[in-house]
CSV table of C-alpha atoms in Angstrom, one decimal:
chain,number,residue,atom,x,y,z
A,20,MET,CA,7.7,-19.9,-14.4
A,21,ALA,CA,7.6,-16.4,-12.9
A,22,PRO,CA,10.5,-14.0,-12.9
A,23,PHE,CA,12.7,-12.8,-9.9
A,24,LEU,CA,10.8,-10.5,-8.4
A,25,ARG,CA,11.0,-7.8,-5.8
A,26,ILE,CA,8.5,-5.4,-4.1
A,27,LEU,CA,8.6,-2.1,-1.4
A,28,GLY,CA,5.5,-2.8,0.8
A,29,ILE,CA,3.7,-0.5,2.6
A,30,GLU,CA,1.1,-1.0,5.7
A,31,THR,CA,-0.4,1.6,7.6
A,32,SER,CA,-4.2,-0.1,8.6
A,33,CYS,CA,-4.2,0.6,12.1
A,34,ASP,CA,-1.2,2.2,14.7
A,35,GLU,CA,2.0,0.2,13.0
A,36,THR,CA,3.8,2.5,10.8
A,37,ALA,CA,5.8,-0.3,8.4
A,38,ALA,CA,8.0,-0.9,5.6
A,39,ALA,CA,9.4,-3.7,3.9
A,40,VAL,CA,11.5,-5.1,0.8
A,41,VAL,CA,10.6,-8.5,-0.4
A,42,GLU,CA,11.9,-10.8,-3.2
A,43,ARG,CA,10.7,-13.7,-4.8
A,44,ASP,CA,12.7,-15.8,-6.9
A,45,ALA,CA,11.5,-17.6,-10.2
A,46,LYS,CA,11.0,-21.0,-7.9
A,47,GLY,CA,8.6,-19.2,-6.0
A,48,VAL,CA,11.2,-19.0,-2.6
A,49,PRO,CA,11.1,-16.1,-0.5
A,50,THR,CA,13.6,-13.5,0.7
A,51,VAL,CA,12.7,-10.9,3.4
A,52,ARG,CA,15.4,-8.4,2.8
A,53,SER,CA,14.3,-5.4,5.6
A,54,ASP,CA,11.6,-5.4,7.7
A,55,VAL,CA,10.8,-1.9,9.8
A,56,VAL,CA,8.0,-1.6,12.1
A,57,LEU,CA,7.4,1.4,14.3
A,58,SER,CA,4.9,0.6,17.3
A,59,GLN,CA,2.5,3.5,18.4
A,60,LEU,CA,1.8,2.0,21.3
A,61,GLU,CA,3.2,5.3,23.5
A,62,GLU,CA,0.8,7.8,21.9
A,63,HIS,CA,-1.9,5.2,22.3
A,64,SER,CA,-1.8,3.7,25.7
A,65,ALA,CA,-3.1,6.9,27.7
A,66,TYR,CA,-6.4,6.7,25.9
A,67,GLY,CA,-6.6,2.8,26.5
A,68,GLY,CA,-7.1,2.2,22.6
A,69,VAL,CA,-6.4,3.8,19.1
A,70,VAL,CA,-7.1,6.8,18.3
A,71,PRO,CA,-7.6,7.3,14.8
A,72,GLU,CA,-6.8,11.2,14.3
A,73,ILE,CA,-3.2,10.4,16.7
A,74,ALA,CA,-2.9,7.3,14.4
A,75,ALA,CA,-2.8,8.8,11.0
A,76,ARG,CA,-1.1,12.1,12.1
A,77,ALA,CA,1.8,9.4,13.5
A,78,HIS,CA,1.9,7.9,9.8
A,79,VAL,CA,2.5,11.2,8.4
A,80,GLU,CA,5.5,12.0,10.4
A,81,ALA,CA,7.4,8.5,10.3
A,82,LEU,CA,6.2,6.9,7.0
A,83,ASP,CA,8.7,8.4,4.5
A,84,THR,CA,11.6,7.9,6.5
A,85,LEU,CA,10.6,4.2,7.5
A,86,ILE,CA,10.4,3.7,3.7
A,87,ASP,CA,13.9,5.2,3.5
A,88,GLU,CA,15.7,3.1,5.7
A,89,ALA,CA,13.4,-0.4,4.7
A,90,LEU,CA,15.6,0.7,1.4
A,91,LYS,CA,18.8,1.2,2.9
A,92,ARG,CA,18.5,-2.3,5.1
A,93,ALA,CA,17.5,-4.0,1.5
A,94,ASN,CA,20.7,-2.5,0.3
A,95,VAL,CA,18.8,-1.5,-2.7
A,96,SER,CA,17.3,1.8,-4.9
A,97,LEU,CA,13.6,2.5,-5.9
A,98,THR,CA,15.2,1.5,-9.4
A,99,ASP,CA,16.2,-2.2,-8.0
A,100,ILE,CA,12.2,-2.5,-7.3
A,101,ASP,CA,9.6,-3.7,-9.5
A,102,ALA,CA,6.6,-2.9,-7.7
A,103,ILE,CA,4.7,-1.0,-5.0
A,104,ALA,CA,2.4,-2.7,-2.7
A,105,ALA,CA,0.5,-0.8,-0.2
A,106,THR,CA,-2.4,-1.4,2.3
A,107,SER,CA,-5.5,-0.4,1.1
A,108,GLY,CA,-8.0,-1.9,3.2
A,109,PRO,CA,-9.6,-2.6,5.4
A,110,GLY,CA,-8.8,-0.5,8.7
A,111,LEU,CA,-8.6,3.4,9.8
A,112,ILE,CA,-9.2,5.2,6.9
A,113,GLY,CA,-6.8,8.1,8.0
A,114,GLY,CA,-4.1,5.6,8.1
A,115,LEU,CA,-5.3,3.5,5.1
A,116,LEU,CA,-4.9,7.3,3.0
A,117,VAL,CA,-1.3,8.0,4.4
A,118,GLY,CA,-0.2,4.9,3.1
A,119,LEU,CA,-1.8,4.5,-0.3
A,120,MET,CA,-1.1,7.9,-1.0
A,121,THR,CA,2.3,7.4,-0.4
A,122,GLY,CA,2.4,4.4,-2.3
A,123,LYS,CA,0.7,6.3,-5.1
A,124,ALA,CA,3.6,8.9,-5.4
A,125,ILE,CA,6.2,6.4,-5.1
A,126,ALA,CA,4.6,4.6,-7.7
A,127,LYS,CA,4.2,7.6,-10.2
A,128,ALA,CA,7.7,9.0,-9.8
A,129,SER,CA,9.4,5.6,-10.8
A,130,GLY,CA,7.4,4.8,-13.3
A,131,LYS,CA,6.4,1.1,-11.6
A,132,PRO,CA,3.2,-0.4,-10.7
A,133,LEU,CA,1.4,-0.7,-7.6
A,134,TYR,CA,-0.6,-2.9,-5.9
A,135,ALA,CA,-3.7,-1.8,-3.9
A,136,VAL,CA,-3.7,-4.7,-0.9
A,137,ASN,CA,-6.0,-6.5,0.9
A,138,HIS,CA,-4.6,-6.4,4.5
A,139,LEU,CA,-6.7,-9.3,5.2
A,140,GLU,CA,-5.1,-11.1,1.8
A,141,GLY,CA,-1.9,-10.2,3.9
A,142,HIS,CA,-2.3,-12.3,6.2
A,143,ALA,CA,-3.7,-15.0,4.5
A,144,LEU,CA,-1.0,-15.6,2.6
A,145,THR,CA,1.9,-14.8,4.9
A,146,ALA,CA,2.3,-18.3,5.9
A,147,ARG,CA,3.4,-19.4,2.6
A,148,LEU,CA,6.0,-17.3,2.7
A,149,THR,CA,7.3,-18.6,6.2
A,150,ASP,CA,6.6,-22.0,5.9
A,151,GLY,CA,6.1,-22.8,2.0
A,152,LEU,CA,2.1,-24.2,2.5
A,153,SER,CA,0.5,-25.4,-0.4
A,154,PHE,CA,-3.3,-24.3,-1.1
A,155,PRO,CA,-6.1,-24.7,0.2
A,156,TYR,CA,-5.8,-24.6,3.9
A,157,LEU,CA,-7.8,-22.8,6.9
A,158,MET,CA,-6.7,-19.5,8.7
A,159,VAL,CA,-7.9,-18.0,11.8
A,160,LEU,CA,-7.4,-14.6,12.0
A,161,VAL,CA,-7.9,-13.5,15.4
A,162,SER,CA,-6.9,-9.8,16.6
A,163,GLY,CA,-8.4,-6.3,17.6
A,164,GLY,CA,-10.7,-5.7,14.5
A,165,HIS,CA,-10.8,-9.5,13.5
A,166,THR,CA,-12.2,-12.8,14.1
A,167,GLN,CA,-12.7,-14.6,11.2
A,168,LEU,CA,-12.2,-18.4,10.0
A,169,ILE,CA,-11.2,-18.7,6.0
A,170,LEU,CA,-10.6,-20.9,3.5
A,171,VAL,CA,-7.6,-19.9,1.3
A,172,ARG,CA,-8.2,-21.8,-1.9
A,173,GLY,CA,-5.5,-19.7,-3.9
A,174,VAL,CA,-4.5,-16.3,-4.3
A,175,GLY,CA,-7.6,-14.2,-5.0
A,176,GLU,CA,-9.6,-16.7,-3.9
A,177,TYR,CA,-11.4,-16.7,-0.5
A,178,GLU,CA,-14.5,-18.3,1.5
A,179,ARG,CA,-15.4,-17.0,4.8
A,180,TRP,CA,-16.4,-20.0,6.6
A,181,GLY,CA,-17.4,-17.4,10.2
A,182,THR,CA,-16.9,-14.2,11.4
A,183,THR,CA,-18.1,-12.4,14.4
A,184,ILE,CA,-21.4,-11.4,15.0
A,185,ASP,CA,-20.5,-8.4,17.1
A,186,ASP,CA,-17.0,-8.0,19.0
A,187,ALA,CA,-13.9,-9.2,17.8
A,188,LEU,CA,-11.7,-11.4,20.4
A,189,GLY,CA,-8.8,-8.5,20.9
A,190,GLU,CA,-11.5,-6.1,21.7
A,191,ALA,CA,-12.9,-8.3,24.0
A,192,PHE,CA,-9.4,-8.6,25.6
A,193,ASP,CA,-9.0,-5.0,25.6
A,194,LYS,CA,-12.0,-4.0,27.1
A,195,THR,CA,-12.0,-7.3,29.9
A,196,ALA,CA,-8.2,-5.6,30.7
A,197,LYS,CA,-9.9,-2.2,31.1
A,198,LEU,CA,-12.6,-3.1,33.2
A,199,LEU,CA,-10.3,-4.4,35.5
A,200,SER,CA,-7.8,-1.7,35.3
A,201,LEU,CA,-5.3,-3.2,33.9
A,202,PRO,CA,-2.9,-1.5,31.5
A,203,TYR,CA,-2.8,-1.4,27.4
A,204,PRO,CA,-2.8,-3.4,25.6
A,205,GLY,CA,-5.2,-5.3,27.1
A,206,GLY,CA,-4.4,-8.9,25.8
A,207,PRO,CA,-1.1,-9.5,26.9
A,208,ALA,CA,-2.4,-7.8,30.6
A,209,VAL,CA,-5.4,-9.9,31.0
A,210,GLU,CA,-2.8,-13.5,30.1
A,211,ARG,CA,-0.5,-12.0,32.8
A,212,ALA,CA,-2.9,-11.7,35.3
A,213,ALA,CA,-4.8,-14.9,34.5
A,214,LYS,CA,-1.5,-17.1,34.9
A,215,ALA,CA,-1.7,-16.5,39.0
A,216,GLY,CA,-5.7,-17.2,38.5
A,217,ASN,CA,-8.7,-19.7,39.0
A,218,PRO,CA,-9.9,-20.8,35.7
A,219,GLN,CA,-12.7,-22.6,37.8
A,220,ARG,CA,-13.9,-19.8,39.8
A,221,PHE,CA,-16.3,-18.0,37.5
A,222,LYS,CA,-18.8,-20.1,34.9
A,223,PHE,CA,-18.6,-17.2,31.9
A,224,PRO,CA,-20.7,-18.2,29.0
A,225,ARG,CA,-19.2,-20.1,25.9
A,226,PRO,CA,-21.3,-17.9,23.1
A,227,LEU,CA,-22.3,-19.9,19.9
A,228,VAL,CA,-21.0,-23.4,21.1
A,229,GLY,CA,-22.7,-26.3,20.0
A,230,GLU,CA,-23.9,-23.9,16.9
A,231,ALA,CA,-23.9,-25.2,12.9
A,232,LYS,CA,-22.7,-21.9,11.3
A,233,LEU,CA,-19.2,-21.2,12.4
A,234,ASN,CA,-19.3,-17.5,13.8
A,235,PHE,CA,-18.3,-16.0,16.6
A,236,SER,CA,-19.7,-13.8,19.7
A,237,PHE,CA,-17.6,-12.5,22.2
A,238,SER,CA,-20.1,-9.3,23.6
A,239,GLY,CA,-22.3,-11.9,26.2
A,240,LEU,CA,-19.0,-12.9,27.1
A,241,LYS,CA,-17.2,-9.5,27.6
A,242,THR,CA,-21.0,-8.4,29.8
A,243,ALA,CA,-20.6,-11.4,31.8
A,244,VAL,CA,-17.2,-10.6,33.0
A,245,ARG,CA,-18.6,-6.9,34.1
A,246,GLN,CA,-21.5,-8.4,36.0
A,247,ALA,CA,-19.2,-10.8,37.6
A,248,ALA,CA,-16.9,-7.8,38.3
A,249,THR,CA,-19.6,-6.0,39.8
A,250,GLU,CA,-20.8,-7.9,41.9
A,251,ILE,CA,-17.8,-8.2,43.9
A,252,ALA,CA,-16.6,-5.2,44.0
A,253,PRO,CA,-13.7,-3.8,45.0
A,254,LEU,CA,-11.4,-6.3,43.5
A,255,THR,CA,-8.3,-7.9,44.9
A,256,ASP,CA,-5.5,-8.9,43.0
A,257,GLN,CA,-6.5,-12.6,43.1
A,258,ASP,CA,-10.1,-11.6,41.6
A,259,VAL,CA,-8.5,-10.2,38.8
A,260,ALA,CA,-6.8,-12.9,38.4
A,261,ASP,CA,-9.3,-15.6,39.0
A,262,ILE,CA,-11.5,-13.3,35.8
A,263,CYS,CA,-8.9,-13.0,33.6
A,264,ALA,CA,-8.2,-17.0,34.4
A,265,SER,CA,-12.0,-17.8,33.7
A,266,PHE,CA,-12.3,-15.3,30.8
A,267,GLN,CA,-9.1,-17.1,29.0
A,268,ASP,CA,-10.8,-20.7,29.5
A,269,ALA,CA,-14.4,-19.5,28.4
A,270,VAL,CA,-12.4,-18.3,25.1
A,271,SER,CA,-10.8,-21.4,24.6
A,272,ARG,CA,-13.7,-23.7,25.3
A,273,THR,CA,-15.3,-21.7,22.6
A,274,LEU,CA,-12.6,-21.5,20.1
A,275,LYS,CA,-12.1,-25.0,20.6
A,276,ASP,CA,-15.6,-25.6,19.4
A,277,ARG,CA,-16.0,-23.1,16.5
A,278,ILE,CA,-12.5,-23.9,14.9
A,279,GLY,CA,-13.4,-27.8,15.8
A,280,ARG,CA,-16.0,-27.9,13.7
A,281,GLY,CA,-14.3,-25.8,11.2
A,282,LEU,CA,-11.7,-28.5,10.7
A,283,GLU,CA,-14.0,-31.5,10.1
A,284,ARG,CA,-15.6,-29.0,7.0
A,285,PHE,CA,-12.4,-29.2,5.6
A,286,LYS,CA,-11.7,-32.7,6.4
A,287,ALA,CA,-15.0,-33.7,4.7
A,288,LEU,CA,-14.4,-30.9,1.8
A,289,TYR,CA,-10.7,-31.9,0.8
A,290,PRO,CA,-10.6,-35.4,1.8
A,291,ASP,CA,-7.6,-35.9,-0.3
A,292,VAL,CA,-5.4,-33.0,0.9
A,293,ASP,CA,-2.6,-35.2,3.0
A,294,GLN,CA,-1.4,-32.8,5.3
A,295,PRO,CA,-4.0,-30.3,6.0
A,296,ALA,CA,-3.1,-27.3,8.1
A,297,LEU,CA,-4.6,-24.5,10.1
A,298,VAL,CA,-3.0,-21.1,10.0
A,299,VAL,CA,-3.7,-18.9,12.9
A,300,ALA,CA,-2.6,-15.1,12.5
A,301,GLY,CA,-3.5,-11.8,14.4
A,302,GLY,CA,-2.2,-10.1,17.6
A,303,VAL,CA,-4.0,-12.1,19.8
A,304,ALA,CA,-2.1,-15.5,18.2
A,305,ALA,CA,0.4,-14.4,20.7
A,306,ASN,CA,-1.9,-15.7,23.7
A,307,LEU,CA,-0.2,-18.8,24.4
A,308,VAL,CA,-3.9,-20.3,26.0
A,309,VAL,CA,-5.2,-19.6,22.4
A,310,ARG,CA,-2.4,-21.2,20.5
A,311,GLY,CA,-2.7,-24.6,23.1
A,312,THR,CA,-6.0,-25.2,22.3
A,313,LEU,CA,-5.0,-24.6,18.5
A,314,GLN,CA,-2.5,-27.0,19.0
A,315,ALA,CA,-4.7,-29.5,20.7
A,316,LEU,CA,-7.3,-29.0,18.4
A,317,CYS,CA,-4.7,-30.0,15.2
A,318,ASP,CA,-3.0,-32.7,16.8
A,319,LYS,CA,-6.4,-34.5,17.5
A,320,ASN,CA,-7.5,-34.1,13.9
A,321,ARG,CA,-4.2,-34.5,12.4
A,322,PHE,CA,-3.7,-31.1,11.0
A,323,ARG,CA,-0.3,-29.3,10.7
A,324,PHE,CA,-0.6,-25.9,12.8
A,325,VAL,CA,1.4,-23.3,11.5
A,326,ALA,CA,2.5,-20.2,13.7
A,327,PRO,CA,4.3,-17.9,11.8
A,328,PRO,CA,6.6,-15.7,14.1
A,329,LEU,CA,4.4,-12.8,16.2
A,330,HIS,CA,6.2,-10.0,14.1
A,331,LEU,CA,4.8,-11.4,11.4
A,332,CYS,CA,1.6,-12.3,12.7
A,333,THR,CA,0.5,-8.7,13.7
A,334,ASP,CA,0.6,-5.8,11.3
A,335,ASN,CA,4.0,-5.9,8.9
A,336,ALA,CA,4.5,-4.5,5.8
A,337,VAL,CA,6.4,-7.8,4.9
A,338,MET,CA,3.0,-9.6,4.6
A,339,ILE,CA,1.5,-6.9,2.3
A,340,ALA,CA,4.8,-7.6,0.1
A,341,TRP,CA,4.4,-10.8,-0.2
A,342,ALA,CA,0.9,-10.5,-0.9
A,343,GLY,CA,2.2,-8.4,-3.7
A,344,LEU,CA,4.5,-10.8,-5.0
A,345,GLU,CA,1.6,-13.6,-4.5
A,346,ARG,CA,-0.3,-11.3,-7.3
A,347,MET,CA,2.2,-10.3,-9.7
A,348,ALA,CA,3.2,-13.8,-10.2
A,349,THR,CA,-0.1,-15.4,-11.0
A,350,GLY,CA,-0.3,-12.7,-13.3
A,351,VAL,CA,-2.7,-9.9,-11.3
A,352,ALA,CA,-3.2,-6.6,-13.2
A,353,PRO,CA,-2.0,-3.8,-10.9
A,354,ASP,CA,-4.1,-1.1,-9.8
A,355,ASP,CA,-4.5,2.0,-11.6
A,356,LEU,CA,-3.7,5.3,-9.4
A,357,ASP,CA,-7.1,6.5,-8.9
A,358,VAL,CA,-7.8,3.5,-6.6
A,359,GLN,CA,-9.2,4.2,-3.4
A,360,PRO,CA,-8.8,3.4,0.6
A,361,ARG,CA,-11.7,0.9,1.7
A,362,SER,CA,-12.6,0.9,5.1
A,363,ARG,CA,-14.1,-2.0,4.8
A,364,TRP,CA,-13.1,-4.5,2.6
A,365,PRO,CA,-14.1,-8.6,3.4
A,366,LEU,CA,-11.8,-11.2,1.3
A,367,ASP,CA,-15.2,-12.6,0.6
A,368,SER,CA,-17.0,-10.5,-1.6
A,369,SER,CA,-19.8,-13.2,-1.4
A,370,ALA,CA,-20.1,-13.4,2.1
A,371,GLU,CA,-23.1,-11.9,4.0
A,372,THR,CA,-22.8,-9.4,5.7
A,373,LEU,CA,-23.7,-9.6,9.4
A,374,LEU,CA,-25.7,-7.8,11.9
A,375,GLY,CA,-23.9,-6.6,14.5
A,376,PHE,CA,-21.9,-3.9,16.5
A,377,GLY,CA,-20.2,-2.9,13.2
A,378,LYS,CA,-17.1,-3.6,13.8
A,379,ARG,CA,-14.2,-4.5,11.3
A,380,GLY,CA,-14.7,-8.3,11.9
A,381,ALA,CA,-18.5,-7.7,11.8
A,382,LYS,CA,-18.1,-5.8,8.2
A,383,ALA,CA,-14.8,-7.6,6.9
């Protein structure tokens, strides 16, 4: 039986600065003692996207204060912490450097072990914290930088079944919003506009539907949106609403095909799993159309649909701390203090690198 463990988690991979204290008792039951997140939305909104240099500077200015706040809210000091877990990749290299170097400094000064955590592993294991899932299960990660379907067999055991060959789904939402002069962040703006729209007005493509491989592609869909908007410009509010609704409908139908095939593959591979599960993570998981599509797929295929609370689907330090705890509990050795951040860090190191636009979803 594993001992009681308590970890300080640090997350700085993109545009949220976060710190958290999480515990895991001898039976594996988690307790989130604190969860502090500072969003940089205002700093980046004027640019319509994340500016890496601004993000890194904001992490430098805020991280020490957030770590102090996380410890205070948890009512613990560094002497009460068993280890430090910091995101080491993938992500924006400037932000990763800030978080990992801070984690190293705390580990060195306190004599605590350091765990350099893969951000994607944090997402992959969150459902075990929130819902107590047993291995194996499927995870679909849909965010601004990633669109992946991953088999989670165990801690450190991942098999990538599908990834985007070009743009990530969150990026497609953001660029569609920017094209239509909707505010940043684009995902929520597109969803709001779509509520008043006709999803049948525009017949947008559904990329890779019918393909045996489980990869994703959203670049062509994004291009089709641009062409449709150009053809009917200047756009009325109703035009924008109809484009957004039709875009979401194409996304929904694409995910239904791609992930539906993944559920069938899982059932064929693990016929004896009594209650197979599909976990969703990433910022796009907040979209109600996406959630509804995944829920319907799971109902049809008798899968359990697991969607952790939204604040644990987006970037946060709780998942980083929990990934560190899972690794400690399974006997994984801590990392040396010379460990380096990695802007590209695939969960499945054996998966082929796909040719594409070079986004994190294609390379990670």
